DNA sequence: CTGCTAAATTAGGTACGACCAAAAACCTGG
DNA sequence: CCAGGTTTTTGGTCGTACCTAATTTAGCAG
């Protein structure tokens, strides 16, 4: 007997209707009790279906009067969270994260050089200014670093790459935090590299942007892994 | 008053315990009724929490005796499904999908050439054989095509790239299906290109693999977009 | 008329309790 | 020892009642 779960069926139907555009972004689905009379299902089942859609990022549920299930479109956060779960669950090594970034980010730089707008440049420069603040804490530096890398991805105007890169950057941030990875020299080298890449993107120099970005992320990866190895030896069961 | 939802709290706690390794993959969480007495929450709440974890790919729920919430680790399917939701929800254009593949897949080819095993090669060749079957339908061809591309990603031995690429390949498959994209010439060109790339990967020729893959996906993208444009003009409101 | 507070209203959140359905384990007749 | 039905465990669904949040609206003071 093949009996798919009622809540899954409802969730699937609502999902299709949302993706089909029947409910536009920002509109609210009918209230739970209304869905109950429409679907002849129990409120428990209806609620489970809504929960599924919420976790998938298709709706956002608000309580109170004029609350309800607000339709939204799954975006970067959704992809980022599943990527993060995979990274944590599979215990993906820092080396693999850096390798992935080496694989993807040069391509982001190429597209950024191709499609950047003036406001993209502003975002890049703002992030660079934040990095150059020498008095900032390590966390500040890393955050500004993430912001810059995400800004590059954003400048590519490719939503898929942007979502993936922001997840990746945050994961790398989390892994390189709370360890003695970054010293003053790394910070100044990073700043210089970012500036040179930003220049290439500004000049719409696609090949230059790729080359400089490749070198930058490769050098960063090598530096981090060297330190990672050392600390791994020093603290075998950290 | 800041009252986070009870089910979210439970879900978060269980999620952390799973990711922390407290429950190993394949083990089962306590039954719902047991969690009820442990947490002092209602069964409704407990079930909602489990549903959340299920959607996030952290558990798989089976019914019946010796059923329950089996712990698993979120993998490619999880990432792929959220990427697909984003693609459908944001109505990402075929051009952007192809652009993304052009950005990522050459890097996959490089890593594949670097890390491939013999069994990876077998998978690649098996997919190529499936492609070469001339009598196959369009769906068969496209499926075999997807299999080959996924096999390249798998050979990179980078789980993140693999997950992302398989989602991307399937989305491109879905977009190029049911349209007159592929003719006999494209099929034979594709087969030749795949064989040449496979050879480079076999020879561990990283640069060659990158170059050939770049050319292949670029040519494919150009061909598809040319046809896409034409059909878009012919059928303005398809 | 203005502005603030309090009640009414609408929606989601939680709790029980009962019962259904699936699947493994168990038992019993052959 | 085996086949087939029965028991038991565990998730799935239902219905009702009640709590909580948030907005709206009504009422009251100034």
CSV table of N, CA and C in Angstrom, one decimal, chain B residues 10-154:
chain,number,residue,atom,x,y,z
B,10,UNK,N,13.8,22.7,20.6
B,10,UNK,CA,14.0,21.3,20.6
B,10,UNK,C,14.8,20.9,19.4
B,11,UNK,N,14.4,21.4,18.2
B,11,UNK,CA,15.0,21.1,17.0
B,11,UNK,C,16.5,21.5,17.0
B,12,UNK,N,16.7,22.7,17.5
B,12,UNK,CA,18.1,23.2,17.6
B,12,UNK,C,18.9,22.3,18.5
B,13,UNK,N,18.3,21.9,19.6
B,13,UNK,CA,19.1,21.1,20.6
B,13,UNK,C,19.5,19.8,19.9
B,14,UNK,N,18.5,19.1,19.4
B,14,UNK,CA,18.8,17.8,18.7
B,14,UNK,C,19.8,18.0,17.6
B,15,UNK,N,19.6,19.0,16.8
B,15,UNK,CA,20.5,19.3,15.7
B,15,UNK,C,22.0,19.4,16.2
B,16,UNK,N,22.1,20.2,17.3
B,16,UNK,CA,23.5,20.3,17.8
B,16,UNK,C,24.0,19.0,18.3
B,17,UNK,N,23.2,18.2,19.0
B,17,UNK,CA,23.6,17.0,19.5
B,17,UNK,C,24.0,16.0,18.4
B,18,UNK,N,23.3,16.1,17.3
B,18,UNK,CA,23.6,15.2,16.1
B,18,UNK,C,24.9,15.6,15.5
B,19,UNK,N,25.0,16.9,15.3
B,19,UNK,CA,26.3,17.4,14.6
B,19,UNK,C,27.5,17.3,15.5
B,20,UNK,N,27.2,17.3,16.8
B,20,UNK,CA,28.3,17.1,17.7
B,20,UNK,C,28.8,15.7,17.7
B,21,UNK,N,28.0,14.8,17.2
B,21,UNK,CA,28.4,13.4,17.1
B,21,UNK,C,27.8,12.5,18.2
B,22,UNK,N,26.9,13.1,19.0
B,22,UNK,CA,26.4,12.4,20.1
B,22,UNK,C,25.5,11.2,19.6
B,23,UNK,N,24.9,11.4,18.4
B,23,UNK,CA,24.2,10.3,17.8
B,23,UNK,C,24.9,10.0,16.5
B,24,UNK,N,25.4,8.8,16.3
B,24,UNK,CA,26.1,8.5,15.1
B,24,UNK,C,25.2,8.2,13.9
B,25,UNK,N,25.7,8.3,12.7
B,25,UNK,CA,24.8,8.0,11.6
B,25,UNK,C,24.3,6.6,11.6
B,26,UNK,N,23.0,6.5,11.4
B,26,UNK,CA,22.4,5.2,11.4
B,26,UNK,C,21.7,4.9,12.7
B,27,UNK,N,22.1,5.5,13.8
B,27,UNK,CA,21.4,5.3,15.0
B,27,UNK,C,20.0,6.0,15.0
B,28,UNK,N,19.2,5.6,16.0
B,28,UNK,CA,17.8,6.2,16.0
B,28,UNK,C,17.7,7.0,17.2
B,29,UNK,N,17.0,8.2,17.0
B,29,UNK,CA,16.7,9.0,18.2
B,29,UNK,C,15.6,8.3,19.0
B,30,UNK,N,15.5,8.7,20.2
B,30,UNK,CA,14.4,8.1,21.1
B,30,UNK,C,13.0,8.3,20.4
B,31,UNK,N,12.1,7.4,20.6
B,31,UNK,CA,10.8,7.5,20.0
B,31,UNK,C,10.1,8.8,20.5
B,32,UNK,N,9.1,9.2,19.8
B,32,UNK,CA,8.5,10.5,20.1
B,32,UNK,C,7.9,10.5,21.5
B,33,UNK,N,7.3,9.5,21.9
B,33,UNK,CA,6.7,9.5,23.2
B,33,UNK,C,7.7,9.5,24.3
B,34,UNK,N,8.9,8.9,24.0
B,34,UNK,CA,10.0,9.0,25.0
B,34,UNK,C,10.5,10.4,25.1
B,35,UNK,N,10.6,11.1,23.9
B,35,UNK,CA,11.1,12.5,23.9
B,35,UNK,C,10.1,13.3,24.7
B,36,UNK,N,8.8,13.0,24.6
B,36,UNK,CA,7.8,13.8,25.3
B,36,UNK,C,8.0,13.7,26.8
B,37,UNK,N,8.3,12.6,27.4
B,37,UNK,CA,8.6,12.5,28.8
B,37,UNK,C,9.9,13.1,29.2
B,38,UNK,N,10.9,13.0,28.3
B,38,UNK,CA,12.2,13.6,28.5
B,38,UNK,C,12.1,15.2,28.5
B,39,UNK,N,11.4,15.7,27.6
B,39,UNK,CA,11.4,17.1,27.4
B,39,UNK,C,10.3,17.9,28.1
B,40,UNK,N,9.3,17.1,28.5
B,40,UNK,CA,8.1,17.7,29.1
B,40,UNK,C,7.3,18.5,28.1
B,41,UNK,N,7.5,18.3,26.8
B,41,UNK,CA,6.8,19.0,25.8
B,41,UNK,C,5.7,18.1,25.3
B,42,UNK,N,4.7,18.7,24.6
B,42,UNK,CA,3.7,17.8,24.0
B,42,UNK,C,4.2,17.1,22.8
B,43,UNK,N,3.4,16.1,22.5
B,43,UNK,CA,3.9,15.3,21.3
B,43,UNK,C,3.8,16.1,20.0
B,44,UNK,N,2.9,17.0,19.9
B,44,UNK,CA,2.8,17.9,18.8
B,44,UNK,C,4.1,18.6,18.6
B,45,UNK,N,4.6,19.2,19.7
B,45,UNK,CA,5.8,20.0,19.6
B,45,UNK,C,7.0,19.1,19.2
B,46,UNK,N,7.1,18.0,19.9
B,46,UNK,CA,8.2,17.1,19.5
B,46,UNK,C,8.2,16.7,18.1
B,47,UNK,N,7.0,16.4,17.6
B,47,UNK,CA,6.9,16.0,16.2
B,47,UNK,C,7.3,17.1,15.3
B,48,UNK,N,6.9,18.3,15.6
B,48,UNK,CA,7.3,19.5,14.7
B,48,UNK,C,8.8,19.6,14.7
B,49,UNK,N,9.4,19.4,15.8
B,49,UNK,CA,10.9,19.5,15.9
B,49,UNK,C,11.5,18.4,15.0
B,50,UNK,N,11.0,17.2,15.1
B,50,UNK,CA,11.5,16.1,14.2
B,50,UNK,C,11.3,16.4,12.7
B,51,UNK,N,10.1,17.0,12.4
B,51,UNK,CA,9.9,17.4,11.1
B,51,UNK,C,10.9,18.4,10.5
B,52,UNK,N,11.2,19.3,11.3
B,52,UNK,CA,12.2,20.3,10.9
B,52,UNK,C,13.5,19.6,10.6
B,53,UNK,N,14.0,18.7,11.5
B,53,UNK,CA,15.2,18.0,11.2
B,53,UNK,C,15.1,17.1,10.0
B,54,UNK,N,14.0,16.6,9.8
B,54,UNK,CA,13.8,15.7,8.6
B,54,UNK,C,14.0,16.6,7.3
B,55,UNK,N,13.3,17.7,7.3
B,55,UNK,CA,13.4,18.6,6.1
B,55,UNK,C,14.9,19.0,5.9
B,56,UNK,N,15.6,19.2,7.0
B,56,UNK,CA,17.0,19.7,6.9
B,56,UNK,C,17.9,18.5,6.5
B,57,UNK,N,17.3,17.3,6.4
B,57,UNK,CA,18.1,16.2,6.0
B,57,UNK,C,19.0,15.6,7.1
B,58,UNK,N,18.7,15.9,8.3
B,58,UNK,CA,19.5,15.3,9.4
B,58,UNK,C,19.0,14.0,9.9
B,59,UNK,N,17.7,13.8,9.7
B,59,UNK,CA,17.1,12.5,10.1
B,59,UNK,C,16.2,12.0,9.0
B,60,UNK,N,16.0,10.7,9.0
B,60,UNK,CA,15.0,10.1,8.1
B,60,UNK,C,14.1,9.3,8.9
B,61,UNK,N,12.8,9.6,8.8
B,61,UNK,CA,11.8,9.0,9.7
B,61,UNK,C,11.2,7.8,9.0
B,62,UNK,N,11.2,6.7,9.8
B,62,UNK,CA,10.5,5.4,9.2
B,62,UNK,C,9.4,5.0,10.2
B,63,UNK,N,8.3,4.5,9.6
B,63,UNK,CA,7.2,4.1,10.5
B,63,UNK,C,7.4,2.6,10.8
B,64,UNK,N,6.5,2.2,11.7
B,64,UNK,CA,6.4,0.8,12.0
B,64,UNK,C,7.4,0.5,13.2
B,65,UNK,N,7.2,-0.8,13.7
B,65,UNK,CA,8.1,-1.2,14.8
B,65,UNK,C,9.5,-1.1,14.3
B,66,UNK,N,10.4,-0.8,15.3
B,66,UNK,CA,11.8,-0.5,15.0
B,66,UNK,C,11.9,0.5,13.9
B,67,UNK,N,10.9,1.4,13.9
B,67,UNK,CA,11.0,2.6,13.0
B,67,UNK,C,11.6,3.7,13.9
B,68,UNK,N,11.3,4.9,13.5
B,68,UNK,CA,11.8,6.0,14.3
B,68,UNK,C,12.6,7.0,13.5
B,69,UNK,N,13.3,7.9,14.2
B,69,UNK,CA,14.1,8.9,13.5
B,69,UNK,C,15.5,8.4,13.4
B,70,UNK,N,15.9,8.0,12.2
B,70,UNK,CA,17.2,7.5,11.9
B,70,UNK,C,18.1,8.7,11.6
B,71,UNK,N,19.2,8.8,12.3
B,71,UNK,CA,20.1,9.9,12.0
B,71,UNK,C,20.9,9.7,10.7
B,72,UNK,N,21.0,10.7,9.9
B,72,UNK,CA,21.8,10.7,8.8
B,72,UNK,C,22.5,12.0,8.6
B,73,UNK,N,23.4,12.1,7.7
B,73,UNK,CA,24.2,13.3,7.5
B,73,UNK,C,23.7,14.0,6.2
B,74,UNK,N,23.4,15.3,6.3
B,74,UNK,CA,23.0,16.0,5.1
B,74,UNK,C,24.0,15.9,4.0
B,75,UNK,N,23.6,15.6,2.9
B,75,UNK,CA,24.6,15.4,1.8
B,75,UNK,C,24.2,16.2,0.6
B,76,UNK,N,24.6,15.7,-0.6
B,76,UNK,CA,24.4,16.4,-1.8
B,76,UNK,C,22.9,16.6,-2.1
B,77,UNK,N,22.1,15.6,-1.8
B,77,UNK,CA,20.7,15.8,-2.1
B,77,UNK,C,20.1,17.0,-1.4
B,78,UNK,N,20.5,17.2,-0.2
B,78,UNK,CA,20.0,18.3,0.6
B,78,UNK,C,20.4,19.6,-0.1
B,79,UNK,N,21.7,19.8,-0.4
B,79,UNK,CA,22.1,21.0,-1.1
B,79,UNK,C,21.4,21.2,-2.4
B,80,UNK,N,21.4,20.0,-3.2
B,80,UNK,CA,20.8,20.1,-4.5
B,80,UNK,C,19.3,20.6,-4.4
B,81,UNK,N,18.6,20.1,-3.4
B,81,UNK,CA,17.2,20.5,-3.4
B,81,UNK,C,17.0,21.9,-3.1
B,82,UNK,N,17.8,22.5,-2.2
B,82,UNK,CA,17.7,23.9,-1.9
B,82,UNK,C,18.1,24.7,-3.1
B,83,UNK,N,19.1,24.3,-3.8
B,83,UNK,CA,19.6,25.0,-5.0
B,83,UNK,C,18.4,25.0,-6.0
B,84,UNK,N,17.8,23.8,-6.2
B,84,UNK,CA,16.7,23.7,-7.1
B,84,UNK,C,15.6,24.6,-6.7
B,85,UNK,N,15.2,24.7,-5.5
B,85,UNK,CA,14.2,25.6,-5.0
B,85,UNK,C,14.5,27.0,-5.4
B,86,UNK,N,15.8,27.4,-5.2
B,86,UNK,CA,16.2,28.8,-5.5
B,86,UNK,C,16.1,29.0,-7.0
B,87,UNK,N,16.5,28.1,-7.8
B,87,UNK,CA,16.5,28.3,-9.2
B,87,UNK,C,15.0,28.5,-9.7
B,88,UNK,N,14.1,27.6,-9.2
B,88,UNK,CA,12.8,27.7,-9.6
B,88,UNK,C,12.1,29.0,-9.0
B,89,UNK,N,12.4,29.2,-7.8
B,89,UNK,CA,11.7,30.4,-7.1
B,89,UNK,C,12.2,31.7,-7.7
B,90,UNK,N,13.4,31.8,-7.9
B,90,UNK,CA,14.0,33.1,-8.5
B,90,UNK,C,13.9,33.2,-10.0
B,91,UNK,N,13.4,32.1,-10.6
B,91,UNK,CA,13.2,32.0,-12.0
B,91,UNK,C,14.6,32.4,-12.7
B,92,UNK,N,15.6,31.7,-12.3
B,92,UNK,CA,16.9,31.9,-12.8
B,92,UNK,C,16.9,31.5,-14.3
B,93,UNK,N,17.4,32.4,-15.1
B,93,UNK,CA,17.4,32.1,-16.6
B,93,UNK,C,18.4,31.0,-16.9
B,94,UNK,N,18.0,30.3,-18.0
B,94,UNK,CA,18.9,29.3,-18.5
B,94,UNK,C,20.3,29.8,-18.8
B,95,UNK,N,20.4,31.1,-19.3
B,95,UNK,CA,21.7,31.7,-19.5
B,95,UNK,C,22.5,31.7,-18.3
B,96,UNK,N,21.9,32.1,-17.1
B,96,UNK,CA,22.6,32.2,-15.9
B,96,UNK,C,23.1,30.8,-15.4
B,97,UNK,N,22.3,29.8,-15.6
B,97,UNK,CA,22.7,28.4,-15.3
B,97,UNK,C,23.9,28.0,-16.1
B,98,UNK,N,23.9,28.3,-17.4
B,98,UNK,CA,25.0,27.9,-18.2
B,98,UNK,C,26.3,28.7,-17.8
B,99,UNK,N,26.1,29.9,-17.5
B,99,UNK,CA,27.2,30.8,-17.1
B,99,UNK,C,27.8,30.2,-15.8
B,100,UNK,N,26.9,29.8,-14.9
B,100,UNK,CA,27.5,29.2,-13.6
B,100,UNK,C,28.2,27.9,-13.9
B,101,UNK,N,27.7,27.1,-14.8
B,101,UNK,CA,28.4,25.9,-15.1
B,101,UNK,C,29.8,26.2,-15.7
B,102,UNK,N,29.8,27.2,-16.6
B,102,UNK,CA,31.1,27.6,-17.2
B,102,UNK,C,32.1,28.1,-16.1
B,103,UNK,N,31.5,28.6,-15.1
B,103,UNK,CA,32.4,29.1,-14.0
B,103,UNK,C,33.0,28.0,-13.2
B,104,UNK,N,32.2,27.0,-12.9
B,104,UNK,CA,32.6,26.0,-12.0
B,104,UNK,C,33.2,24.7,-12.6
B,105,UNK,N,32.6,24.3,-13.7
B,105,UNK,CA,33.0,22.9,-14.1
B,105,UNK,C,34.4,22.8,-14.6
B,106,UNK,N,35.0,23.8,-15.2
B,106,UNK,CA,36.5,23.6,-15.5
B,106,UNK,C,37.3,23.4,-14.2
B,107,UNK,N,36.9,24.0,-13.1
B,107,UNK,CA,37.6,23.8,-11.9
B,107,UNK,C,37.4,22.3,-11.4
B,108,UNK,N,36.2,21.8,-11.6
B,108,UNK,CA,36.0,20.4,-11.3
B,108,UNK,C,36.9,19.5,-12.1
B,109,UNK,N,37.0,19.9,-13.4
B,109,UNK,CA,37.9,19.0,-14.3
B,109,UNK,C,39.3,19.0,-13.8
B,110,UNK,N,39.8,20.2,-13.3
B,110,UNK,CA,41.1,20.3,-12.8
B,110,UNK,C,41.3,19.3,-11.6
B,111,UNK,N,40.4,19.4,-10.7
B,111,UNK,CA,40.5,18.6,-9.5
B,111,UNK,C,40.4,17.1,-9.8
B,112,UNK,N,39.5,16.9,-10.8
B,112,UNK,CA,39.3,15.5,-11.2
B,112,UNK,C,40.6,14.9,-11.8
B,113,UNK,N,41.3,15.7,-12.6
B,113,UNK,CA,42.5,15.2,-13.2
B,113,UNK,C,43.6,15.0,-12.0
B,114,UNK,N,43.4,15.8,-11.0
B,114,UNK,CA,44.4,15.7,-9.9
B,114,UNK,C,44.1,14.5,-9.0
B,115,UNK,N,42.8,14.2,-8.7
B,115,UNK,CA,42.5,13.3,-7.7
B,115,UNK,C,41.8,12.0,-8.1
B,116,UNK,N,41.5,11.9,-9.4
B,116,UNK,CA,40.7,10.8,-9.9
B,116,UNK,C,41.3,9.4,-9.4
B,117,UNK,N,40.4,8.5,-9.2
B,117,UNK,CA,40.8,7.1,-9.0
B,117,UNK,C,40.4,6.3,-10.2
B,118,UNK,N,40.8,5.1,-10.2
B,118,UNK,CA,40.5,4.2,-11.4
B,118,UNK,C,39.0,4.0,-11.5
B,119,UNK,N,38.3,3.9,-10.3
B,119,UNK,CA,36.9,3.7,-10.4
B,119,UNK,C,36.2,4.9,-10.9
B,120,UNK,N,36.7,6.1,-10.7
B,120,UNK,CA,36.2,7.3,-11.3
B,120,UNK,C,36.2,7.2,-12.8
B,121,UNK,N,37.3,6.7,-13.3
B,121,UNK,CA,37.4,6.6,-14.7
B,121,UNK,C,36.4,5.7,-15.3
B,122,UNK,N,36.2,4.6,-14.6
B,122,UNK,CA,35.1,3.6,-15.0
B,122,UNK,C,33.8,4.3,-15.1
B,123,UNK,N,33.5,5.1,-14.1
B,123,UNK,CA,32.2,5.8,-14.1
B,123,UNK,C,32.1,6.7,-15.3
B,124,UNK,N,33.2,7.5,-15.6
B,124,UNK,CA,33.2,8.4,-16.7
B,124,UNK,C,32.9,7.6,-18.1
B,125,UNK,N,33.6,6.5,-18.2
B,125,UNK,CA,33.5,5.8,-19.5
B,125,UNK,C,32.1,5.1,-19.6
B,126,UNK,N,31.6,4.7,-18.5
B,126,UNK,CA,30.3,4.1,-18.5
B,126,UNK,C,29.3,5.1,-19.0
B,127,UNK,N,29.4,6.3,-18.5
B,127,UNK,CA,28.5,7.4,-18.9
B,127,UNK,C,28.7,7.7,-20.4
B,128,UNK,N,29.9,7.7,-20.9
B,128,UNK,CA,30.2,8.0,-22.3
B,128,UNK,C,29.6,6.9,-23.2
B,129,UNK,N,29.6,5.7,-22.7
B,129,UNK,CA,29.0,4.6,-23.5
B,129,UNK,C,27.5,4.8,-23.7
B,130,UNK,N,26.9,5.2,-22.6
B,130,UNK,CA,25.5,5.5,-22.6
B,130,UNK,C,25.1,6.6,-23.6
B,131,UNK,N,26.0,7.6,-23.6
B,131,UNK,CA,25.8,8.7,-24.5
B,131,UNK,C,25.9,8.3,-26.0
B,132,UNK,N,26.8,7.3,-26.2
B,132,UNK,CA,27.0,7.0,-27.6
B,132,UNK,C,25.9,6.1,-28.2
B,133,UNK,N,25.0,5.7,-27.4
B,133,UNK,CA,23.9,4.9,-28.0
B,133,UNK,C,23.0,5.7,-28.9
B,134,UNK,N,23.1,5.5,-30.2
B,134,UNK,CA,22.5,6.4,-31.1
B,134,UNK,C,21.0,6.3,-31.1
B,135,UNK,N,20.5,5.1,-30.8
B,135,UNK,CA,19.1,4.9,-30.8
B,135,UNK,C,18.3,5.5,-29.6
B,136,UNK,N,19.1,6.0,-28.7
B,136,UNK,CA,18.4,6.4,-27.4
B,136,UNK,C,17.6,7.7,-27.7
B,137,UNK,N,16.6,7.9,-26.8
B,137,UNK,CA,15.7,9.0,-26.9
B,137,UNK,C,16.5,10.3,-26.4
B,138,UNK,N,15.9,11.4,-26.6
B,138,UNK,CA,16.5,12.7,-26.1
B,138,UNK,C,16.6,12.6,-24.6
B,139,UNK,N,15.6,12.1,-23.9
B,139,UNK,CA,15.7,12.0,-22.4
B,139,UNK,C,16.9,11.1,-22.0
B,140,UNK,N,17.1,10.0,-22.8
B,140,UNK,CA,18.2,9.1,-22.4
B,140,UNK,C,19.5,9.8,-22.6
B,141,UNK,N,19.6,10.6,-23.7
B,141,UNK,CA,20.8,11.3,-24.0
B,141,UNK,C,21.1,12.3,-22.9
B,142,UNK,N,20.1,13.1,-22.6
B,142,UNK,CA,20.3,14.1,-21.6
B,142,UNK,C,20.7,13.5,-20.2
B,143,UNK,N,20.0,12.4,-19.9
B,143,UNK,CA,20.3,11.7,-18.6
B,143,UNK,C,21.8,11.3,-18.6
B,144,UNK,N,22.2,10.6,-19.7
B,144,UNK,CA,23.6,10.2,-19.7
B,144,UNK,C,24.5,11.3,-19.7
B,145,UNK,N,24.1,12.4,-20.3
B,145,UNK,CA,24.9,13.6,-20.2
B,145,UNK,C,25.1,14.1,-18.8
B,146,UNK,N,24.0,14.2,-18.1
B,146,UNK,CA,24.1,14.6,-16.7
B,146,UNK,C,24.9,13.6,-15.9
B,147,UNK,N,24.8,12.3,-16.2
B,147,UNK,CA,25.6,11.4,-15.4
B,147,UNK,C,27.1,11.6,-15.6
B,148,UNK,N,27.4,11.9,-16.9
B,148,UNK,CA,28.8,12.1,-17.1
B,148,UNK,C,29.4,13.4,-16.4
B,149,UNK,N,28.6,14.4,-16.4
B,149,UNK,CA,29.0,15.7,-15.8
B,149,UNK,C,29.1,15.4,-14.2
B,150,UNK,N,28.2,14.7,-13.7
B,150,UNK,CA,28.2,14.4,-12.3
B,150,UNK,C,29.4,13.5,-12.0
B,151,UNK,N,29.7,12.6,-12.9
B,151,UNK,CA,30.9,11.8,-12.7
B,151,UNK,C,32.1,12.6,-12.6
B,152,UNK,N,32.2,13.6,-13.4
B,152,UNK,CA,33.4,14.5,-13.4
B,152,UNK,C,33.5,15.1,-12.0
B,153,UNK,N,32.4,15.7,-11.6
B,153,UNK,CA,32.4,16.3,-10.3
B,153,UNK,C,32.7,15.3,-9.2
B,154,UNK,N,32.2,14.1,-9.2
B,154,UNK,CA,32.5,13.1,-8.2
B,154,UNK,C,34.0,12.8,-8.2
